[in-house]
Coordinates of C-alpha atoms in Angstrom, one line a residue:
X1 CA -9.0 -18.2 2.0
X2 CA -7.3 -20.2 -0.8
X3 CA -6.5 -18.8 -3.8
X4 CA -5.1 -20.2 -7.5
X5 CA -1.6 -18.2 -7.8
X6 CA -1.8 -16.1 -10.9
X7 CA -0.3 -17.3 -13.7
X8 CA 2.5 -14.9 -15.5
X9 CA 2.5 -14.2 -19.3
X10 CA 4.8 -12.8 -22.1
X11 CA 3.0 -10.0 -24.1
X12 CA 2.0 -12.8 -26.7
X13 CA 0.8 -15.2 -24.5
X14 CA -1.5 -12.8 -23.0
X15 CA -2.8 -11.4 -26.5
X16 CA -3.5 -15.2 -27.3
X17 CA -5.3 -16.5 -24.5
X18 CA -5.3 -14.6 -21.1
X19 CA -7.1 -17.8 -19.4
X20 CA -4.2 -20.4 -20.3
X21 CA -3.0 -22.0 -17.4
X22 CA 0.8 -22.5 -16.7
X23 CA 0.9 -23.1 -12.9
X24 CA -1.9 -25.4 -12.4
X25 CA -0.9 -26.4 -8.9
X26 CA 0.4 -23.4 -7.5
X27 CA -1.7 -21.9 -4.6
X28 CA -2.0 -19.2 -2.0
X29 CA -3.5 -19.8 1.2
X30 CA -4.1 -17.0 3.6
X31 CA -5.6 -16.7 7.3
X32 CA -6.3 -13.4 8.8
X33 CA -7.8 -12.1 12.3
X34 CA -8.0 -8.4 13.2
X35 CA -9.3 -6.8 16.7
X36 CA -9.3 -3.9 17.4
X37 CA -10.4 -1.7 21.6
X38 CA -11.3 1.6 21.5
X39 CA -11.7 4.2 24.2
X40 CA -13.0 7.5 24.0
X41 CA -13.6 10.0 26.7
X42 CA -14.5 13.8 26.8
X43 CA -12.3 14.8 30.1
X44 CA -13.1 18.3 30.7
X45 CA -14.9 20.3 28.3
X46 CA -12.1 21.5 26.4
X47 CA -10.2 18.3 25.9
X48 CA -10.4 14.7 24.6
X49 CA -8.7 11.7 24.9
X50 CA -8.8 8.5 22.3
X51 CA -7.0 5.6 22.6
X52 CA -7.0 1.8 21.0
X53 CA -5.4 -1.6 21.2
X54 CA -5.2 -4.0 18.5
X55 CA -3.9 -7.1 17.4
X56 CA -3.7 -8.6 14.2
X57 CA -2.6 -12.0 12.9
X58 CA -2.2 -13.6 9.4
X59 CA -0.6 -16.5 8.0
X60 CA 0.3 -16.9 4.2
X61 CA 1.7 -19.8 2.6
X62 CA 2.0 -19.8 -1.2
X63 CA 3.1 -22.7 -3.5
X64 CA 5.0 -22.3 -6.4
X65 CA 6.9 -23.7 -9.2
X66 CA 8.1 -23.2 -12.5
X67 CA 5.7 -22.6 -15.6
X68 CA 4.7 -25.1 -17.9
X69 CA 1.9 -26.2 -20.5
X70 CA 3.2 -29.3 -21.7
X71 CA 2.6 -32.1 -19.1
X72 CA 6.1 -33.9 -19.8
X73 CA 7.9 -30.6 -19.0
X74 CA 6.4 -30.6 -15.2
X75 CA 8.5 -29.5 -13.1
X76 CA 10.5 -31.4 -10.8
X77 CA 10.4 -29.3 -7.4
X78 CA 7.9 -26.5 -5.8
X79 CA 8.8 -23.6 -3.3
X80 CA 6.4 -23.6 0.0
X81 CA 6.9 -20.5 1.5
X82 CA 5.2 -19.3 4.5
X83 CA 4.9 -16.3 6.4
X84 CA 3.3 -15.7 9.9
X85 CA 2.6 -12.1 11.0
X86 CA 1.6 -11.2 14.9
X87 CA 1.2 -7.6 15.4
X88 CA 0.1 -6.1 19.2
X89 CA -0.2 -2.1 18.8
X90 CA -1.6 0.6 20.6
X91 CA -2.5 4.2 19.8
X92 CA -3.4 7.1 22.3
X93 CA -4.1 10.9 21.4
X94 CA -4.9 13.7 23.7
X95 CA -6.6 17.0 22.2
X96 CA -6.8 20.4 24.3
X97 CA -8.6 23.7 23.2
X98 CA -6.4 26.4 24.7
X99 CA -6.5 30.2 24.3
X100 CA -8.6 32.2 22.3
X101 CA -9.2 29.4 19.4
X102 CA -6.1 27.2 19.1
X103 CA -5.8 23.6 19.7
X104 CA -2.9 21.0 20.8
X105 CA -2.5 17.4 20.1
X106 CA 0.2 15.3 20.9
X107 CA 0.1 11.3 21.3
X108 CA 2.2 8.1 20.7
X109 CA 1.6 5.0 18.4
X110 CA 3.7 1.6 18.6
X111 CA 3.4 -2.0 18.1
X112 CA 5.9 -5.4 18.2
X113 CA 5.4 -7.4 14.9
X114 CA 6.8 -11.1 14.9
X115 CA 7.3 -12.5 11.6
X116 CA 8.9 -15.8 11.4
X117 CA 9.3 -17.1 7.6
X118 CA 10.1 -20.4 6.3
X119 CA 11.1 -22.0 2.5
X120 CA 10.6 -25.7 1.8
X121 CA 11.7 -26.9 -1.8
X122 CA 9.7 -30.6 -2.3
X123 CA 9.5 -32.7 -5.0
X124 CA 5.7 -33.4 -4.5
X125 CA 4.3 -30.1 -6.6
X126 CA 0.8 -31.0 -5.9
X127 CA 1.0 -30.7 -1.7
X128 CA 1.5 -28.0 0.7
X129 CA 3.2 -30.2 3.5
X130 CA 6.0 -28.9 4.7
X131 CA 8.5 -32.2 5.4
X132 CA 11.5 -31.1 7.6
X133 CA 14.0 -32.5 5.4
X134 CA 12.7 -29.9 2.8
X135 CA 13.6 -27.1 4.7
X136 CA 15.7 -24.6 2.5
X137 CA 15.9 -21.9 4.9
X138 CA 14.4 -20.4 8.1
X139 CA 14.5 -16.8 9.4
X140 CA 13.1 -15.1 12.6
X141 CA 12.2 -11.5 12.1
X142 CA 11.1 -9.3 14.9
X143 CA 10.2 -5.4 14.6
X144 CA 9.5 -2.8 17.4
X145 CA 8.0 0.4 16.4
X146 CA 7.4 3.4 18.5
X147 CA 6.3 6.7 17.4
X148 CA 5.8 10.6 19.2
X149 CA 4.0 12.9 17.6
X150 CA 2.6 17.0 18.4
X151 CA 1.1 19.1 16.5
X152 CA -0.7 22.8 17.5
X153 CA -3.3 24.6 15.1
X154 CA -3.0 28.3 15.3
X155 CA -5.9 30.6 14.8
X156 CA -5.1 34.3 13.5
X157 CA -8.2 35.8 12.2
X158 CA -8.8 33.9 8.9
X159 CA -5.3 32.5 8.9
X160 CA -4.8 29.0 10.4
X161 CA -0.9 27.7 11.0
X162 CA -0.4 24.2 11.8
X163 CA 3.3 23.2 12.6
X164 CA 3.9 19.2 13.3
X165 CA 6.7 17.5 14.7
X166 CA 7.2 13.6 14.7
X167 CA 9.6 11.3 16.0
X168 CA 9.9 7.7 15.0
X169 CA 11.9 4.5 16.3
X170 CA 12.5 1.2 14.5
X171 CA 14.4 -1.5 15.7
X172 CA 14.9 -4.7 13.5
X173 CA 16.1 -7.8 15.1
X174 CA 16.7 -10.5 12.1
X175 CA 18.6 -13.8 12.1
X176 CA 18.7 -16.7 9.6
X177 CA 18.2 -19.5 12.0
X178 CA 18.6 -22.1 8.5
X179 CA 20.8 -20.4 5.9
X180 CA 19.9 -21.5 2.1
X181 CA 22.6 -23.9 1.7
X182 CA 23.2 -22.6 -2.4
X183 CA 24.7 -19.6 -0.7
X184 CA 28.3 -18.9 0.2
X185 CA 27.9 -16.2 2.9
X186 CA 27.6 -16.7 6.3
X187 CA 24.0 -16.9 8.2
X188 CA 22.8 -13.3 9.1
X189 CA 22.1 -11.8 12.2
X190 CA 21.0 -8.5 12.2
X191 CA 20.0 -6.4 15.1
X192 CA 20.0 -2.4 14.6
X193 CA 18.0 0.5 15.2
X194 CA 16.9 3.2 13.1
X195 CA 15.4 6.8 14.3
X196 CA 13.6 9.4 12.2
X197 CA 12.6 13.0 13.1
X198 CA 10.1 14.6 10.7
X199 CA 8.8 17.7 10.5
X200 CA 5.6 19.2 8.5
X201 CA 3.7 22.7 8.2
X202 CA 0.4 23.5 7.3
X203 CA -1.3 27.0 6.4
X204 CA -5.0 27.7 5.9
X205 CA -6.3 31.1 4.8
X206 CA -10.3 31.5 4.5
X207 CA -11.1 33.6 1.9
X208 CA -14.7 33.7 2.4
X209 CA -17.1 31.6 4.2
X210 CA -17.2 29.0 1.8
X211 CA -13.4 28.7 0.1
X212 CA -10.1 28.8 1.5
X213 CA -6.6 28.5 0.1
X214 CA -4.2 26.0 2.2
X215 CA -0.5 24.9 1.7
X216 CA 1.2 22.0 3.2
X217 CA 4.9 21.0 3.5
X218 CA 6.3 18.0 5.2
X219 CA 9.0 15.1 5.5
X220 CA 8.5 11.5 5.0
X221 CA 10.3 8.5 4.6
X222 CA 10.2 4.8 3.3
X223 CA 12.0 2.6 5.9
X224 CA 13.7 -0.9 5.0
X225 CA 11.8 -3.8 4.7
X226 CA 13.4 -7.1 5.6
X227 CA 14.3 -8.3 2.1
X228 CA 16.3 -5.1 2.0
X229 CA 18.1 -6.3 5.3
X230 CA 18.2 -10.1 5.2
X231 CA 17.1 -11.4 1.6
X232 CA 17.5 -15.3 1.9
X233 CA 17.8 -15.8 -1.8
X234 CA 20.7 -13.5 -2.4
X235 CA 24.6 -13.5 -1.2
X236 CA 24.0 -9.8 -0.5
X237 CA 27.2 -8.3 -1.3
X238 CA 29.3 -5.8 1.1
X239 CA 27.2 -2.9 -0.1
X240 CA 23.8 -4.1 0.9
X241 CA 22.0 -3.0 3.7
X242 CA 20.3 0.5 2.5
X243 CA 19.6 3.5 4.6
X244 CA 15.8 4.9 4.4
X245 CA 14.3 6.6 1.5
X246 CA 13.3 9.9 2.3
X247 CA 10.8 12.8 0.5
X248 CA 9.9 16.1 0.6
X249 CA 5.9 16.9 0.1
X250 CA 4.7 20.3 -1.3
X251 CA 1.3 20.9 -1.8
X252 CA -0.6 24.1 -2.6
X253 CA -4.5 24.4 -3.1
X254 CA -7.7 25.7 -2.9
X255 CA -10.9 24.4 -1.8
X256 CA -14.8 25.7 -2.0
X257 CA -18.2 25.1 -1.7
X258 CA -20.1 27.8 -3.8
X259 CA -23.3 26.6 -3.6
X260 CA -24.9 24.2 -1.0
X261 CA -24.8 21.1 -3.2
X262 CA -21.4 21.3 -4.9
X263 CA -18.0 20.9 -2.9
X264 CA -14.5 21.1 -5.0
X265 CA -11.0 21.1 -4.3
X266 CA -8.0 21.3 -6.6
X267 CA -3.9 21.6 -5.9
X268 CA -1.0 21.4 -7.4
X269 CA 1.9 19.2 -5.6
X270 CA 5.2 18.3 -5.9
X271 CA 7.5 15.4 -4.1
X272 CA 11.1 14.8 -4.2
X273 CA 11.9 11.4 -3.3
X274 CA 15.7 10.7 -2.4
X275 CA 17.9 7.7 -1.9
X276 CA 15.3 4.9 -3.3
X277 CA 16.0 1.4 -2.8
X278 CA 16.6 -0.5 -5.6
X279 CA 18.0 -4.5 -6.3
X280 CA 21.0 -4.1 -8.5
X281 CA 22.4 -7.8 -9.9
X282 CA 26.4 -7.5 -9.7
X283 CA 26.8 -10.4 -11.4
X284 CA 25.3 -14.0 -12.2
X285 CA 24.6 -14.8 -8.4
X286 CA 25.5 -11.5 -6.5
X287 CA 22.7 -9.3 -5.9
X288 CA 22.7 -6.0 -3.9
X289 CA 19.8 -4.0 -2.2
X290 CA 21.1 -0.4 -2.7
X291 CA 19.9 3.2 -2.5
X292 CA 20.1 3.9 -6.2
X293 CA 19.0 7.6 -6.9
X294 CA 16.2 10.1 -6.8
X295 CA 13.1 10.9 -8.4
X296 CA 10.6 13.8 -8.4
X297 CA 7.0 13.3 -9.1
X298 CA 5.0 16.6 -9.7
X299 CA 1.6 17.1 -10.9
X300 CA -2.3 18.0 -10.3
X301 CA -5.2 16.7 -7.9
X302 CA -8.5 17.3 -8.0
X303 CA -11.8 16.3 -6.8
X304 CA -15.5 17.3 -7.1
X305 CA -18.7 16.1 -5.4
X306 CA -22.4 17.5 -6.6
X307 CA -25.4 16.4 -4.6
X308 CA -28.6 16.0 -6.5
X309 CA -31.1 15.4 -3.8
X310 CA -29.6 17.9 -1.3
X311 CA -32.2 16.2 1.6
X312 CA -31.7 15.3 5.2
X313 CA -32.9 11.5 4.8
X314 CA -31.3 10.8 1.4
X315 CA -28.5 12.0 -0.9
X316 CA -27.6 11.1 -4.6
X317 CA -24.2 12.3 -5.1
X318 CA -22.0 12.6 -8.4
X319 CA -18.4 12.6 -7.7
X320 CA -14.8 12.6 -9.3
X321 CA -11.2 13.1 -7.9
X322 CA -7.9 11.8 -9.4
X323 CA -4.7 13.2 -10.3
X324 CA -2.6 14.2 -13.2
X325 CA 1.3 13.1 -12.6
X326 CA 4.9 13.8 -14.0
X327 CA 7.5 11.7 -12.6
X328 CA 11.2 11.6 -13.6
X329 CA 14.1 9.7 -12.3
X330 CA 16.6 12.4 -12.1
X331 CA 19.7 10.8 -10.7
X332 CA 20.5 7.1 -10.5
X333 CA 23.7 4.8 -10.5
X334 CA 22.7 3.8 -13.5
X335 CA 23.1 6.5 -15.9
X336 CA 20.7 5.3 -18.4
X337 CA 18.1 5.6 -16.2
X338 CA 17.7 9.1 -15.9
X339 CA 15.3 11.4 -17.4
X340 CA 12.7 8.1 -17.4
X341 CA 9.6 7.8 -16.3
X342 CA 9.6 5.9 -12.8
X343 CA 7.5 2.8 -13.0
X344 CA 3.8 2.2 -12.1
X345 CA 3.4 6.1 -12.5
X346 CA 0.5 6.6 -15.1
X347 CA -0.2 9.9 -16.2
X348 CA -3.7 10.0 -15.1
X349 CA -5.7 8.4 -12.3
X350 CA -9.6 9.1 -12.3
X351 CA -12.3 7.8 -10.2
X352 CA -15.7 8.9 -10.7
X353 CA -19.2 7.4 -10.1
X354 CA -22.3 7.7 -8.2
X355 CA -23.1 7.0 -4.8
X356 CA -26.9 6.9 -3.0
X357 CA -27.0 7.1 0.8
X358 CA -29.6 6.4 3.1
X359 CA -30.1 5.7 6.6
X360 CA -30.0 1.8 5.9
X361 CA -28.9 1.8 2.4
X362 CA -25.5 2.9 0.6
X363 CA -25.2 2.0 -2.9
X364 CA -22.1 3.0 -5.0
X365 CA -21.2 2.9 -9.0
X366 CA -17.6 3.6 -9.5
X367 CA -15.0 3.9 -12.7
X368 CA -11.6 4.0 -12.7
X369 CA -9.4 5.3 -15.5
X370 CA -5.6 4.8 -15.3
X371 CA -3.4 6.1 -17.9
X372 CA -0.7 3.9 -19.8
X373 CA 2.7 3.6 -17.6
X374 CA 6.3 1.7 -17.7
X375 CA 6.2 -1.3 -15.5
X376 CA 9.9 -1.1 -15.1
X377 CA 12.4 2.0 -14.4
X378 CA 14.4 1.7 -18.0
X379 CA 11.1 1.9 -19.9
X380 CA 12.2 -1.1 -22.1
X381 CA 10.8 -4.1 -23.2
X382 CA 12.1 -7.4 -21.2
X383 CA 13.1 -10.6 -23.3
X384 CA 12.9 -10.9 -27.2
X385 CA 11.0 -12.7 -29.7
X386 CA 7.8 -14.8 -28.5
X387 CA 9.1 -14.5 -25.1
X388 CA 9.1 -10.2 -24.9
X389 CA 7.0 -8.5 -22.1
X390 CA 6.2 -4.9 -23.5
X391 CA 7.6 -1.7 -22.0
X392 CA 4.2 -0.3 -21.3
X393 CA 1.0 -1.1 -19.1
X394 CA -2.0 0.1 -21.6
X395 CA -4.3 2.4 -20.5
X396 CA -7.7 0.6 -19.0
X397 CA -11.0 1.7 -17.5
X398 CA -12.6 -0.8 -14.8
X399 CA -16.3 -0.4 -13.2
X400 CA -17.2 -1.4 -9.5
X401 CA -20.5 -1.8 -7.9
X402 CA -20.7 -1.9 -4.2
X403 CA -23.6 -1.7 -1.4
X404 CA -24.3 -2.0 2.2
X405 CA -27.4 -2.2 4.0
X406 CA -27.6 -2.0 7.7
X407 CA -29.9 -4.2 10.0
X408 CA -30.3 -2.0 13.3
X409 CA -27.3 -0.3 15.1
X410 CA -25.0 -3.4 15.2
X411 CA -25.4 -5.5 12.0
X412 CA -24.8 -4.7 8.3
X413 CA -24.6 -7.0 4.8
X414 CA -22.4 -5.6 2.2
X415 CA -21.4 -6.9 -1.1
X416 CA -20.6 -5.9 -4.9
X417 CA -19.3 -6.7 -8.1
X418 CA -15.7 -5.9 -9.0
X419 CA -15.0 -5.6 -12.9
X420 CA -18.5 -5.0 -13.4
X421 CA -18.5 -5.1 -17.3
X422 CA -15.5 -7.9 -17.1
X423 CA -13.0 -5.8 -18.8
X424 CA -9.6 -7.6 -20.2
X425 CA -6.9 -5.6 -18.3
X426 CA -3.7 -5.9 -16.5
X427 CA -1.9 -3.8 -13.8
X428 CA 0.9 -5.8 -12.2
X429 CA 3.9 -7.0 -14.4
X430 CA 6.9 -8.4 -12.9
X431 CA 10.5 -9.5 -14.8
X432 CA 8.8 -13.0 -15.0
X433 CA 5.7 -12.2 -16.8
X434 CA 2.1 -10.3 -16.9
X435 CA -0.2 -10.9 -14.1
X436 CA -4.0 -10.5 -15.4
X437 CA -6.3 -8.9 -13.3
X438 CA -9.0 -10.3 -12.0
X439 CA -12.6 -11.3 -14.1
X440 CA -15.8 -10.1 -12.9
X441 CA -15.8 -10.9 -9.3
X442 CA -18.9 -11.1 -6.9
X443 CA -18.0 -11.1 -3.1
X444 CA -21.0 -10.8 0.1
X445 CA -20.1 -10.1 3.4
X446 CA -21.4 -8.8 6.7
X447 CA -20.5 -6.6 9.8
X448 CA -21.4 -6.8 13.6
X449 CA -20.3 -4.0 15.8
X450 CA -20.6 -4.9 19.8
X451 CA -21.3 -1.4 20.7

């Protein structure tokens, strides 16, 4: 698959002409393959074994130059960046019913990921050719991941208690084979293992045959990305090399089916996120990836579904789900950020629509409504004059249509129209500009299942 790389605009440029082409020779080429083998078995009557083996491969090549509109200002060079991802993984789960009404689940999952990266800088901005003499840097990046987990569902009358424990091990083996010659630091050779132990607890209380109260408490973390540890374009000052970010998650809710064709769920939640990773500009050339501060995210989540037909052969469901969010930076190395909204945290996100489903045909019409949001933690515009990028991403609404028709037990045709009403909006902003969202887009495909 080959795509034109999106042009990025200032706010004034976007308002004047969102179809202006400022990067006519930029491209993104993606080749992807995913294969999965699954095994499922009922062992004795009270236990099951599920296993899967999967392989994924993706080659992502991007060609990008500086932006221009006047041919006289055409850039002299272009960066050709290629990242290859090959992953081989497995997942094994065993479940056992025991005692009067309890259930134990344990398992393991893991994968080996090999993802080398190169960048070439060429003076032919119309070509993706990677000539050896143009090589700017080359990296070997290998990651080994494994997790062990166990949980048990205890039922005591109307009360259910589910403690969970998970252990994760991540090893990064990263090496710069060719270092960017513009950098004065040494080439990086990084081999380190990180271990995490996570605990969770779920509680459910059946208030009636149709309703229940529930509560969840769990730990989570956000591991380091490759560029956090071995950024090929950075001097990587001495404090670089952040630790994983961590979070505590809390949720209390109520779900019910008061009548046969209506189901709803509403909950309040809070996430305390600690040691988030951020890029700090130390000086003109020196950049650090550090654990910069903490944030708090809290709000309400809800979902509702109403089936008009209530038939065994067909269903016509109206649905709505979404969240109301209050997110704030509670502490930061940059004290001016404290009290600000976190970036890309809209006040509301709502999806609603209608779904028709039968034995052979599924059709969905969905509207997504997203509130305004800041694109950077500073909550401020960037730039000045005609080059300013406004601080906020405006609220937007977009409608999508999708359908799938099943031909027998193995074949299915699927397709749809994204942005059905051809709305003019954007949801992605970077330091160098606004990326417009796609216009009305049609897609068509098929699916084949061996068994």
